[in-house]
Coordinates of C-alpha atoms and ligand atoms in Angstrom, one line a residue:
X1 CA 94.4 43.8 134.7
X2 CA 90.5 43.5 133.9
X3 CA 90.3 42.9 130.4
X4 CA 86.6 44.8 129.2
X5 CA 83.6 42.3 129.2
X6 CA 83.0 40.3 126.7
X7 CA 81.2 42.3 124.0
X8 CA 77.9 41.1 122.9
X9 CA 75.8 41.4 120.2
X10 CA 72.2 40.4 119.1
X11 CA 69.5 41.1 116.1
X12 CA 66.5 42.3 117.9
X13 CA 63.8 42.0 115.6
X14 CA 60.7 43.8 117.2
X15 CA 58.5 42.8 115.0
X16 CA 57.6 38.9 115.5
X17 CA 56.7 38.1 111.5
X18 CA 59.3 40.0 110.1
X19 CA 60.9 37.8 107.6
X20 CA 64.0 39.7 108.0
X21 CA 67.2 37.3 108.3
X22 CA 68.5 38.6 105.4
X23 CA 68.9 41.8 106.8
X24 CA 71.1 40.2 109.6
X25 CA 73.8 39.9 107.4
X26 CA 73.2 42.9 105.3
X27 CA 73.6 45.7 107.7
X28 CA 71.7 48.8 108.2
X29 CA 70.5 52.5 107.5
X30 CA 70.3 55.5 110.3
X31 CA 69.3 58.9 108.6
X32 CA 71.7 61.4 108.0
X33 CA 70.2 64.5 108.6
X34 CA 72.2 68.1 107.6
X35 CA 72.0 70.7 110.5
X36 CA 70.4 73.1 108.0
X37 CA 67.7 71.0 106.7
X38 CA 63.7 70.4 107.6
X39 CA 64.3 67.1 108.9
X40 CA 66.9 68.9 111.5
X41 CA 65.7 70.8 114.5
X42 CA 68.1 73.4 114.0
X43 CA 66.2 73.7 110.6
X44 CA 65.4 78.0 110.0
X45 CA 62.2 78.1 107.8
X46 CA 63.2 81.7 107.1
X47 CA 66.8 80.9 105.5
X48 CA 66.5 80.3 101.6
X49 CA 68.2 77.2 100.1
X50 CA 71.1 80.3 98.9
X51 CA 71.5 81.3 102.5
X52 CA 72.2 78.3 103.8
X53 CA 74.5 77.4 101.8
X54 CA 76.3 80.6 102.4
X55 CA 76.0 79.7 105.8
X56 CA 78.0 76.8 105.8
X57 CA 80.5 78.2 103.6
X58 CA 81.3 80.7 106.5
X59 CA 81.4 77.6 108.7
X60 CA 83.5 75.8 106.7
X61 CA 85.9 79.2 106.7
X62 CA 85.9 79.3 110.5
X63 CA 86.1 75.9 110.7
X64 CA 89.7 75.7 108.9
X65 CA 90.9 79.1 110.6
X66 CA 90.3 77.4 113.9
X67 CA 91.9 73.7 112.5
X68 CA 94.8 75.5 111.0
X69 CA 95.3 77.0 113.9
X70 CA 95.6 73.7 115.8
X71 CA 97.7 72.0 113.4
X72 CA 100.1 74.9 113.9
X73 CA 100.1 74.6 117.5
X74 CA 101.9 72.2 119.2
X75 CA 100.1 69.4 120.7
X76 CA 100.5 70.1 124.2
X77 CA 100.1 67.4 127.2
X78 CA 97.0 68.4 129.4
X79 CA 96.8 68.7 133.0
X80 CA 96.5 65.2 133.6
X81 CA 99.6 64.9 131.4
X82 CA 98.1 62.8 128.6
X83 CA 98.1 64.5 124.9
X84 CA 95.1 65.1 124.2
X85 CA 93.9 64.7 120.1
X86 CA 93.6 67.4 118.2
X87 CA 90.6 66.8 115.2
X88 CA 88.3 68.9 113.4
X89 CA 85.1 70.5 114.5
X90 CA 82.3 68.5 113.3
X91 CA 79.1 70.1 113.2
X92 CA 77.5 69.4 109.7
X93 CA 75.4 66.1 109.9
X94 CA 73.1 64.5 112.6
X95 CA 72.0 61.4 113.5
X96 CA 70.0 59.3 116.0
X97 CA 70.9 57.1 118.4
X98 CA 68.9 55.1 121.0
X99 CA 71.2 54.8 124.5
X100 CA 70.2 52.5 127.1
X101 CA 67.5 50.3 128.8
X102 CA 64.8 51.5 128.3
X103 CA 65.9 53.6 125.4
X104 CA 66.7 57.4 125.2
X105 CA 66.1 58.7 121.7
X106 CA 69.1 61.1 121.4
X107 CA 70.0 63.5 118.3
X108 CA 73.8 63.9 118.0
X109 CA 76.3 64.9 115.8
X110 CA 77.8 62.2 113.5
X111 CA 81.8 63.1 112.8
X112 CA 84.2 61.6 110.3
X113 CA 86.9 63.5 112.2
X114 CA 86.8 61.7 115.5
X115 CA 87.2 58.6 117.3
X116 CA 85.1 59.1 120.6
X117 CA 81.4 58.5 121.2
X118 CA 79.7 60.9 123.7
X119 CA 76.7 62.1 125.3
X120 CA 75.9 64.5 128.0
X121 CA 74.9 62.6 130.9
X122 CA 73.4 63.1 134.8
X123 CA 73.1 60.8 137.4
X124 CA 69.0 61.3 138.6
X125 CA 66.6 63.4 137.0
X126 CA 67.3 66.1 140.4
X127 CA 70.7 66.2 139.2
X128 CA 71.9 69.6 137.2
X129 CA 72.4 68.4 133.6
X130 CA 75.5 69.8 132.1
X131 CA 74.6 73.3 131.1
X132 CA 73.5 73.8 127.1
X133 CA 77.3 74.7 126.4
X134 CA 77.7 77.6 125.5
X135 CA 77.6 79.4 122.3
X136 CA 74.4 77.2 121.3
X137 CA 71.0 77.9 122.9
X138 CA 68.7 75.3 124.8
X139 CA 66.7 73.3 122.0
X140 CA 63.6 71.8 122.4
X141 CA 65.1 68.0 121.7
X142 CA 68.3 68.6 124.3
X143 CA 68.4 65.4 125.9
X144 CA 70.5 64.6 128.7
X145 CA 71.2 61.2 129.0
X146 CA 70.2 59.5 132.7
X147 CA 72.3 56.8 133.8
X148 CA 70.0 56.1 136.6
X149 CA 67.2 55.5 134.0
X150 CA 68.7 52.6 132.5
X151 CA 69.5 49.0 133.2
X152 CA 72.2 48.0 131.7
X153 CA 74.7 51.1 132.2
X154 CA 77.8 49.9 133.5
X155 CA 81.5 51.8 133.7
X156 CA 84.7 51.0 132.1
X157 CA 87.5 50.6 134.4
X158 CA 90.7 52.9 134.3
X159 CA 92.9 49.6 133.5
X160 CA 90.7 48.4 130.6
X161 CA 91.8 48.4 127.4
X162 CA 89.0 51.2 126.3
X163 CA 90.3 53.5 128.8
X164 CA 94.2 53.2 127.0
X165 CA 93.0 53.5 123.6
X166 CA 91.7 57.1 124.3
X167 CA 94.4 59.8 124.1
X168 CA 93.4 61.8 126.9
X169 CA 92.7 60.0 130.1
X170 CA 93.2 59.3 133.9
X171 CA 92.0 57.7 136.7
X172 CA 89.8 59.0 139.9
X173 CA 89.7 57.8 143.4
X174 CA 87.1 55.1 142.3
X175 CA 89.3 53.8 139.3
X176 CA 86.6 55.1 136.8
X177 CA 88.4 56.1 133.4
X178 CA 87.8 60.1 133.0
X179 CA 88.8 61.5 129.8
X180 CA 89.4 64.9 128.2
X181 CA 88.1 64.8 124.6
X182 CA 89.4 68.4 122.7
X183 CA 88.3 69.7 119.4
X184 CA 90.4 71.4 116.6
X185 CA 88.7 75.1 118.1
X186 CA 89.9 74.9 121.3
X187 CA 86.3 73.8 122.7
X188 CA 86.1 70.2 125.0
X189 CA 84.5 68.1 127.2
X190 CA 85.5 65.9 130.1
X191 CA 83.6 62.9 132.0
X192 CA 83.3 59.3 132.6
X193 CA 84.3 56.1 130.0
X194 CA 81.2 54.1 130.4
X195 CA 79.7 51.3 128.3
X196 CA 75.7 51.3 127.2
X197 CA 73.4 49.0 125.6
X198 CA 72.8 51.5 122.1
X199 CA 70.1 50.2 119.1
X200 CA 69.4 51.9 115.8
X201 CA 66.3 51.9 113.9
X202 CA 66.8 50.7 110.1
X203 CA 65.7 53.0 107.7
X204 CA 61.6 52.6 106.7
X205 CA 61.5 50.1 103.7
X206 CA 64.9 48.6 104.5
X207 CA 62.8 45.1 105.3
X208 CA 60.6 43.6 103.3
X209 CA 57.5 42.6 105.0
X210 CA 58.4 44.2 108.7
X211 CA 55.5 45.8 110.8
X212 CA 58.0 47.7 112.5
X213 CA 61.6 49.0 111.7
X214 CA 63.8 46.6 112.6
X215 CA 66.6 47.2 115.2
X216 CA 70.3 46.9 115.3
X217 CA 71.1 46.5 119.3
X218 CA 74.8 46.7 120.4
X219 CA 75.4 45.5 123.7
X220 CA 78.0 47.4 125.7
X221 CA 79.3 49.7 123.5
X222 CA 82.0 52.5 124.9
X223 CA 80.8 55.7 124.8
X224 CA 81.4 59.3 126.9
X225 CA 79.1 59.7 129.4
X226 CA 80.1 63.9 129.5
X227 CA 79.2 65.7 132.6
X228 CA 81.4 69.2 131.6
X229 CA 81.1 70.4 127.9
X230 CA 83.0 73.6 127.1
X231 CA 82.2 74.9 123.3
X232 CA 79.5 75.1 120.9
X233 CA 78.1 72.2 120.2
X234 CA 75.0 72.3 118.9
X235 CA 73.4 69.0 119.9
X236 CA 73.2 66.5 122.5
X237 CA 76.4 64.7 121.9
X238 CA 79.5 63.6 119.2
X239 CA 79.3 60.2 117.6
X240 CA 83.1 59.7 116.5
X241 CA 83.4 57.5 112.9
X242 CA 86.7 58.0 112.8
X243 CA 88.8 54.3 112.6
X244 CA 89.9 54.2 116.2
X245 CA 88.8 51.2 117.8
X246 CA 86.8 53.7 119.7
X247 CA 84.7 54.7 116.7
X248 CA 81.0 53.7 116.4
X249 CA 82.2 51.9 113.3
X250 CA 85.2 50.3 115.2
X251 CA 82.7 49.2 117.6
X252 CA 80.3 47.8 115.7
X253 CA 82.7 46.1 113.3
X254 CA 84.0 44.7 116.3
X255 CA 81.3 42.6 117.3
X256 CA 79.2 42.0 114.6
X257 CA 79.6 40.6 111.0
X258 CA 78.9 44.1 109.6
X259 CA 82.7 44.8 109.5
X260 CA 83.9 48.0 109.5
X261 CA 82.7 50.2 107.0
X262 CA 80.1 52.4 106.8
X263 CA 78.9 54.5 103.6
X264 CA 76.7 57.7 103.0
X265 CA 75.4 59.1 100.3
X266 CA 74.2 63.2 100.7
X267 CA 71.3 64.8 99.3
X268 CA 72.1 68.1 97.6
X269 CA 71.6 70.6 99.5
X270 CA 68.5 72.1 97.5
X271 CA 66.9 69.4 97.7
X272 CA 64.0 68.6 100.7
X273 CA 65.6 64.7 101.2
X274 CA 67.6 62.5 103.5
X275 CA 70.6 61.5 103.2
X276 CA 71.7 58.1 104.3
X277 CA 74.5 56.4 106.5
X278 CA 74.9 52.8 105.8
X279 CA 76.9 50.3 107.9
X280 CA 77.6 46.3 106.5
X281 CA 77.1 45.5 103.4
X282 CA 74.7 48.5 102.6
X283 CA 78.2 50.0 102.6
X284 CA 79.5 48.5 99.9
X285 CA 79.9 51.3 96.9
X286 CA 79.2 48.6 94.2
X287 CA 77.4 51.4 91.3
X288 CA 78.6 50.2 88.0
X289 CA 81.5 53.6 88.0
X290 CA 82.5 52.7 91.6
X291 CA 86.6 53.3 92.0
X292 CA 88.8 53.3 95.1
X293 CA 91.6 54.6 96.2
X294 CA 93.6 53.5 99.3
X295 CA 94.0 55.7 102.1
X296 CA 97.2 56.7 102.7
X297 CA 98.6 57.1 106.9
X298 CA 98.3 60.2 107.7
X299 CA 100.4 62.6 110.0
X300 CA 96.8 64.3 110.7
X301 CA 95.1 62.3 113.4
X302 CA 91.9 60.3 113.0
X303 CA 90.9 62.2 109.5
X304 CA 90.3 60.5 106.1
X305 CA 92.9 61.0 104.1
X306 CA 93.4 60.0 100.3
X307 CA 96.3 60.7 98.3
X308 CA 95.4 63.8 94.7
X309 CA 97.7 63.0 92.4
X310 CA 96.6 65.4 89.2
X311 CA 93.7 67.5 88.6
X312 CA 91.9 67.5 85.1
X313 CA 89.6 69.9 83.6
X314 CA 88.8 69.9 79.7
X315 CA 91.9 68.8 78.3
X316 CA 94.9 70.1 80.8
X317 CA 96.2 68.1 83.6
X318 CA 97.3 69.7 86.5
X319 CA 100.2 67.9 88.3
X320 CA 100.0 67.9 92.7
X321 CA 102.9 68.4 94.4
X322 CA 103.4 65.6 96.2
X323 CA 104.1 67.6 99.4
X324 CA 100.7 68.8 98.9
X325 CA 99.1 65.1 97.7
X326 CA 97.3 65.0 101.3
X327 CA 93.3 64.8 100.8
X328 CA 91.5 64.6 103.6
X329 CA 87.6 63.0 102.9
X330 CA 85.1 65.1 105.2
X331 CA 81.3 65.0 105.8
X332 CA 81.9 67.6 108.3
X333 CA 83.4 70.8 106.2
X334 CA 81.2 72.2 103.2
X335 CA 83.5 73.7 101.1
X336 CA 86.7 72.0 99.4
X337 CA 90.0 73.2 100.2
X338 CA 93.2 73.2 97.6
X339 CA 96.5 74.3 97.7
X340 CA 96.6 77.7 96.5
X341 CA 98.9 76.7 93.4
X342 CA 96.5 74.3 92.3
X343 CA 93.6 76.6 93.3
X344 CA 94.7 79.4 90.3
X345 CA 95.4 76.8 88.1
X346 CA 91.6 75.3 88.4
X347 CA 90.3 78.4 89.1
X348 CA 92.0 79.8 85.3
X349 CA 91.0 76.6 83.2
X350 CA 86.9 76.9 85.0
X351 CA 87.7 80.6 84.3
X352 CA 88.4 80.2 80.5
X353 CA 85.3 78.2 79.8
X354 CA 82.7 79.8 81.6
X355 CA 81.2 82.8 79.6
X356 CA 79.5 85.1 82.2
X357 CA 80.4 87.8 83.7
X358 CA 82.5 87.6 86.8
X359 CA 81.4 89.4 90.1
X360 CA 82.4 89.1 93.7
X361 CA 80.1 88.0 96.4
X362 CA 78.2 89.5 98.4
X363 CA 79.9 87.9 101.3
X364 CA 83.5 87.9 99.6
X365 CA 84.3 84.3 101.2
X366 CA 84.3 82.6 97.7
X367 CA 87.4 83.2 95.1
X368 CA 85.4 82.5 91.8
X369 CA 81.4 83.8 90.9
X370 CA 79.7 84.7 88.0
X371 CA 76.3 86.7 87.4
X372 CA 73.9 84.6 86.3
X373 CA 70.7 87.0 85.5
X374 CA 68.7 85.8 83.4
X375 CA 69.8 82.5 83.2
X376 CA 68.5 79.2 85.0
X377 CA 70.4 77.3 87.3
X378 CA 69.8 74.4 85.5
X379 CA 71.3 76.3 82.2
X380 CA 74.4 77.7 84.1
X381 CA 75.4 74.5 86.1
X382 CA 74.3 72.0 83.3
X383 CA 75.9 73.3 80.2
X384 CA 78.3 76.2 81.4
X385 CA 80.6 74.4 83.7
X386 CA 83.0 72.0 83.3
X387 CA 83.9 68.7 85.0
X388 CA 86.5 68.9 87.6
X389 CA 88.6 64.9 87.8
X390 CA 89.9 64.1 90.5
X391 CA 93.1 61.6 89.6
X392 CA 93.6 60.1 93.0
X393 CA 96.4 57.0 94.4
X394 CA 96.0 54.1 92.0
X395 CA 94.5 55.8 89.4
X396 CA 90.8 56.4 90.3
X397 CA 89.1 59.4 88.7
X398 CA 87.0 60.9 90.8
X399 CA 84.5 63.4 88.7
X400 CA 83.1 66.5 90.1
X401 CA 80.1 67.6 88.2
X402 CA 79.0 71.5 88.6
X403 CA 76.9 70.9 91.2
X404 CA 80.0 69.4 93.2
X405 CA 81.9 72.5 92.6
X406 CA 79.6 75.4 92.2
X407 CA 76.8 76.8 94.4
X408 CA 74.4 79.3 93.8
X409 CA 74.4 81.5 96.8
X410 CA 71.5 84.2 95.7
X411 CA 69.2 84.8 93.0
X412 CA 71.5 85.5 90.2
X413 CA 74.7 84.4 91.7
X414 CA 77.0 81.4 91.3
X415 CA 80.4 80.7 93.0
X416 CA 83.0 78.2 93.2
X417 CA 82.7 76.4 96.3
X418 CA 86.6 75.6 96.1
X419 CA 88.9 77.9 98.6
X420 CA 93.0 77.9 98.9
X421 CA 93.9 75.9 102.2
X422 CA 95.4 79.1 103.7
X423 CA 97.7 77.8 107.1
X424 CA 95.7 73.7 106.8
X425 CA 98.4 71.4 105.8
X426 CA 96.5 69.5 103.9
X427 CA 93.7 69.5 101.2
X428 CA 90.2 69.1 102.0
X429 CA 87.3 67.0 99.6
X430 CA 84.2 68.8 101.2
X431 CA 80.5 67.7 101.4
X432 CA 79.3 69.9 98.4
X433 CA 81.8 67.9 96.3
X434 CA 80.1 64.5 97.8
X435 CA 76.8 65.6 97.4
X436 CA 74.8 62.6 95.2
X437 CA 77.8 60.4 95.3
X438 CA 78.3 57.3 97.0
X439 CA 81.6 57.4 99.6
X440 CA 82.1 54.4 101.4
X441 CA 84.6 53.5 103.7
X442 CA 86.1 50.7 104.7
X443 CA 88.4 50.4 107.2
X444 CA 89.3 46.5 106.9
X445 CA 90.3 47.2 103.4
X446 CA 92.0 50.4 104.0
X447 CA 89.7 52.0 101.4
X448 CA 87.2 54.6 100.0
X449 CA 85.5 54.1 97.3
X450 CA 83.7 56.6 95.3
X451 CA 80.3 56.5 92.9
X452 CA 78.1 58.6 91.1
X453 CA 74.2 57.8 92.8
X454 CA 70.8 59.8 93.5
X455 CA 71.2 60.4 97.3
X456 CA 67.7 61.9 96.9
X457 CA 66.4 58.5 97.1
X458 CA 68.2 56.7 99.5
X459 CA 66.8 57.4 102.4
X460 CA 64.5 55.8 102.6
X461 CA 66.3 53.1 101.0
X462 CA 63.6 50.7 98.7
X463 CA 62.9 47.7 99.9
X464 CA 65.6 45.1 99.8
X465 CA 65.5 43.0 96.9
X466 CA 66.9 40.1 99.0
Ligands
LIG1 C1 74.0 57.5 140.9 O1 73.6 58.1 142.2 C2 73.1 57.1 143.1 C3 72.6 57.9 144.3 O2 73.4 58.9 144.7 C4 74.3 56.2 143.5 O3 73.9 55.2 144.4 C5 74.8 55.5 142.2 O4 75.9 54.7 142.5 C6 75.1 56.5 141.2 N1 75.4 55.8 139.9 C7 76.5 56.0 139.3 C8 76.7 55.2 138.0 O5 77.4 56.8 139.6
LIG2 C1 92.9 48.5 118.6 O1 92.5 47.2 118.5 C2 93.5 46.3 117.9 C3 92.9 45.0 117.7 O2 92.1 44.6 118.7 C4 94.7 46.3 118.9 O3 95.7 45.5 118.3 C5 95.2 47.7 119.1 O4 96.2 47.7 120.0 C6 94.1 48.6 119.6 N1 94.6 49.9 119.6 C7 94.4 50.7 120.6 C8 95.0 52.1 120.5 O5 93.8 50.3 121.6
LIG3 C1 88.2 73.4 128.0 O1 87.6 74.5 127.4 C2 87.5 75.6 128.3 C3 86.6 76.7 127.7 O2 87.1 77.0 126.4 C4 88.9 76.1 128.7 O3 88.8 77.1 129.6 C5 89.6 74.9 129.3 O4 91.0 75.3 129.6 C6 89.6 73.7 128.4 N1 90.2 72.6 129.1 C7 91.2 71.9 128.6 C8 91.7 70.8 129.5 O5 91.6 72.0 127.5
LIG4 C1 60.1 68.5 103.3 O1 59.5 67.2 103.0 C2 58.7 66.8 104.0 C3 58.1 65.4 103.6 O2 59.1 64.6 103.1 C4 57.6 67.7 104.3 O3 56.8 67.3 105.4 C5 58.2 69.1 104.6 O4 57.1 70.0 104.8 C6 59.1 69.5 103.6 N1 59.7 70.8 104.0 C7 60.0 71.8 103.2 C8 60.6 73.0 103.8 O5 59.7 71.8 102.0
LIG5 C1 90.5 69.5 73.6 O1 91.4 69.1 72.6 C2 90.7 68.8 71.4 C3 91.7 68.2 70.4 O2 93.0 68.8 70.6 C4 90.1 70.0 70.8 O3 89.4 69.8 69.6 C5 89.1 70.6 71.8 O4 88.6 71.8 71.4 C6 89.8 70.8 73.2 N1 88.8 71.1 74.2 C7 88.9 72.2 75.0 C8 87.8 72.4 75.9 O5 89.9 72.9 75.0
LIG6 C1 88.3 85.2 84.1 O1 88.3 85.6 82.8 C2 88.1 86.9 82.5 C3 88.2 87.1 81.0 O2 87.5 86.1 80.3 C4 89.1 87.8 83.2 O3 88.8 89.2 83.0 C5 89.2 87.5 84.7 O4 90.2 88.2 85.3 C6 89.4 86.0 84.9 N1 89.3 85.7 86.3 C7 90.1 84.9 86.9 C8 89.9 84.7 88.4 O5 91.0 84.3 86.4

């Protein structure tokens, strides 16, 4: 039946003497902004750099209650007998996207975890906008999406191609494709498969010699245009980055020559910076330590996943099962997540080498912490803790420096931000143990590769030495 429109793509340039044609080619930067930090509007001035990260540790806890939960539950068909797709909650990073013609500015939540793209969305400013939902209160930058606002919204039919290579759809009386998109906790949100004209600012500095930013426009991308939204999402909509062909990357890779891959590099969380998300050849990890590992089918649906083959710390090597070899690569969960065999042996060997006293947190969420009174946090992480290498399919050693696996969560305390994987069947590389490296993914490839960098400088990125 209808196949979907031909996709279409073009370089808008908006300022006229840019001399930006290498950039063409060479892809582009969008900010990645964490939920927690000033550049986000969920930003609290009154929560230390200590409380937030013990605020997304208890995330991250809740967050793999609820996914173990799913993953334990059997996928069941939904009312409009489709089976719907089960992924993680992603809530950790932001990022902004401009929908239609003229452009809405919207701030939504960028998931590695998920394939769909979705905002809320009325028809006419008279009509009621989907409801905040619920759990999250109204913020000052909700924006609601109006279809009647822009030019160049159109709606993908419920025979297209799009519409089949959701999970969860069906069709209404006037053939338009509705799907049901549900999260790992339960919470979901229903509307109407549509296609928008969507551009993205480059990151300041990416072009040498550009009045203006210049813009990436993608014509007729598939997104979500979500009228019903039951859970707690904080923002105005999902951006999926998963490697569906309905992922933003997918999309993008699709009909440009950007391919499919996209890279980010996060600022540590103490640090008042921006991370980056890169897409084309920005996303090529090419640091001089850069390794890759390939990544491996997984039984979980749409996550990142990367097979751990041994652990090493100091001189022992700790062996993973390989029933238990699953990693799964997430931007969206803080803490990292290990078998619980593999947990007490780490745990022992970081044990044996650290001389401090050992305490329990405050909050009792994390296994391993140690009183630091007295000492910097530059002493205790610098010269008190040891590297943590990550041996992972084909051989690439991944290294985890302290700050990748210790946090300090108050004045005198440090914990290991490592926790056993409970009822998850699978291990989890969380985005403390990313912080100031640089992941990139490529999809073509089937790869991620892995690098040591200064995220606190990437965004944004210098000027293009092209
Ligand atoms: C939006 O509402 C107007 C007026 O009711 C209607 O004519 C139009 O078809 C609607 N647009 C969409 C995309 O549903
Ligand atoms: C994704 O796209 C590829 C290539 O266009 C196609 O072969 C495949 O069937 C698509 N998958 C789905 C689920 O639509
Ligand atoms: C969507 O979420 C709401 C609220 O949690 C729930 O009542 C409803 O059953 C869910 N719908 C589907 C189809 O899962
Ligand atoms: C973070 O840095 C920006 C400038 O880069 C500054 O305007 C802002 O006040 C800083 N915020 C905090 C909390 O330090
Ligand atoms: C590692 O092994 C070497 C040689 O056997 C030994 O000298 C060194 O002390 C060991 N290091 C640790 C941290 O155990
Ligand atoms: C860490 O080592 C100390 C002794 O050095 C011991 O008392 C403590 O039980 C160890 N903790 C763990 C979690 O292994």
């Amino acid at each position: 039946m209808a196949g979907q429109a031909l996709l279409l793509v073009a370089f808008v340039l908006t300022a006229q003497l840019c001399g930006c044609t290498a950039y063409v080619g060479g892809g582009f930067s969008v900010e990645f902004i964490h939920r927690d930090s000033p550049k986000s509007p969920l930003y609290d001035p009154k929560l230390t750099v200590h409380g937030r990260v013990l605020a997304a540790a208890q995330r991250s806890t809740a967050q793999a209650a609820a996914l173990a939960r799913s993953y334990t539950t059997i996928v069941s068909p939904s009312p409009e007998g489709a089976v719907s797709e089960i992924i993680s909650r992603p809530f950790e990073y932001l990022m902004y996207v401009n929908i239609g013609t003229p452009g809405t500015r919207t701030l939504a939540v960028a998931d590695t975890g998920s394939n769909l793209v979705w905002f809320r969305c009325v028809n006419g400013s008279s009509a009621d906008p989907p409801p905040p939902a619920s759990g999250s209160d109204a913020h000052p930058e909700d924006v609601v999406f109006d279809v009647s606002s822009s030019a160049t919204y159109g709606r993908v039919g419920c025979n297209s191609g799009a519409c089949h290579a959701l999970p969860a759809t069906s069709c209404d009386a006037s053939s338009n494709c509705n799907y049901l998109q549900t999260y790992g906790d339960g919470s979901n949100t229903t509307g109407i498969l549509s296609t928008e004209t969507f551009f993205f600012e480059d990151a300041p500095g990416g072009c040498v010699g550009c009045r203006d930013r210049p813009q990436l426009v993608v014509h007729e991308v598939n997104f979500g245009c979500s009228t019903s939204i039951n859970g707690p999402f904080p923002w105005n909509g999902v951006v999926g980055l998963a490697d569906g062909n309905m992922s933003l990357v997918s999309q993008i890779g699709a009909v440009t020559s950007l391919g499919r891959r996209f890279s980010y590099c996060l600022a540590p969380y103490n640090v008042n910076a921006s991370s980056a998300l890169n897409f084309g050849s920005r996303a090529d990890v090419t640091e001089v330590d850069a390794v890759s590992t390939v990544l491996v089918p997984s039984p979980f649906e749409s996550l990142y996943t990367v097979a751990l083959e041994s652990v090493e710390i100091s001189n022992s090597t700790f062996t993973v099962p390989p029933d238990q070899s699953h990693l799964v690569v997430d931007s969206g969960t803080s803490i990292t997540y290990l078998h619980e065999g593999l947990l007490d042996q780490v745990v022992e060997e970081v044990n044996r080498t650290i001389k401090l006293p050992q305490v329990s947190s405050t909050e009792r969420i994390l296994p391993l912490c140690y009183d630091a009174t007295g000492m910097t946090e530059e002493s205790i992480l610098e010269k008190m803790i040891p590297d943590v290498k990550l041996v992972m399919g084909g051989g690439a050693v991944v290294t985890l420096k302290a700050r990748n696996t210790f946090v300090q969560v108050d004045q005198v305390t440090v914990c290991m931000a490592v926790l056993p994987v409970g009822d998850l069947p699978f291990a989890i590389l969380g985005n403390v143990a990313q912080q100031n490296m640089h992941v990139g993914y490529d999809l073509d490839k089937r790869t991620i590769t892995f690098a040591t960098a200064d995220c606190t400088t990437t965004y944004p990125s210098p000027p293009a030495s092209l």
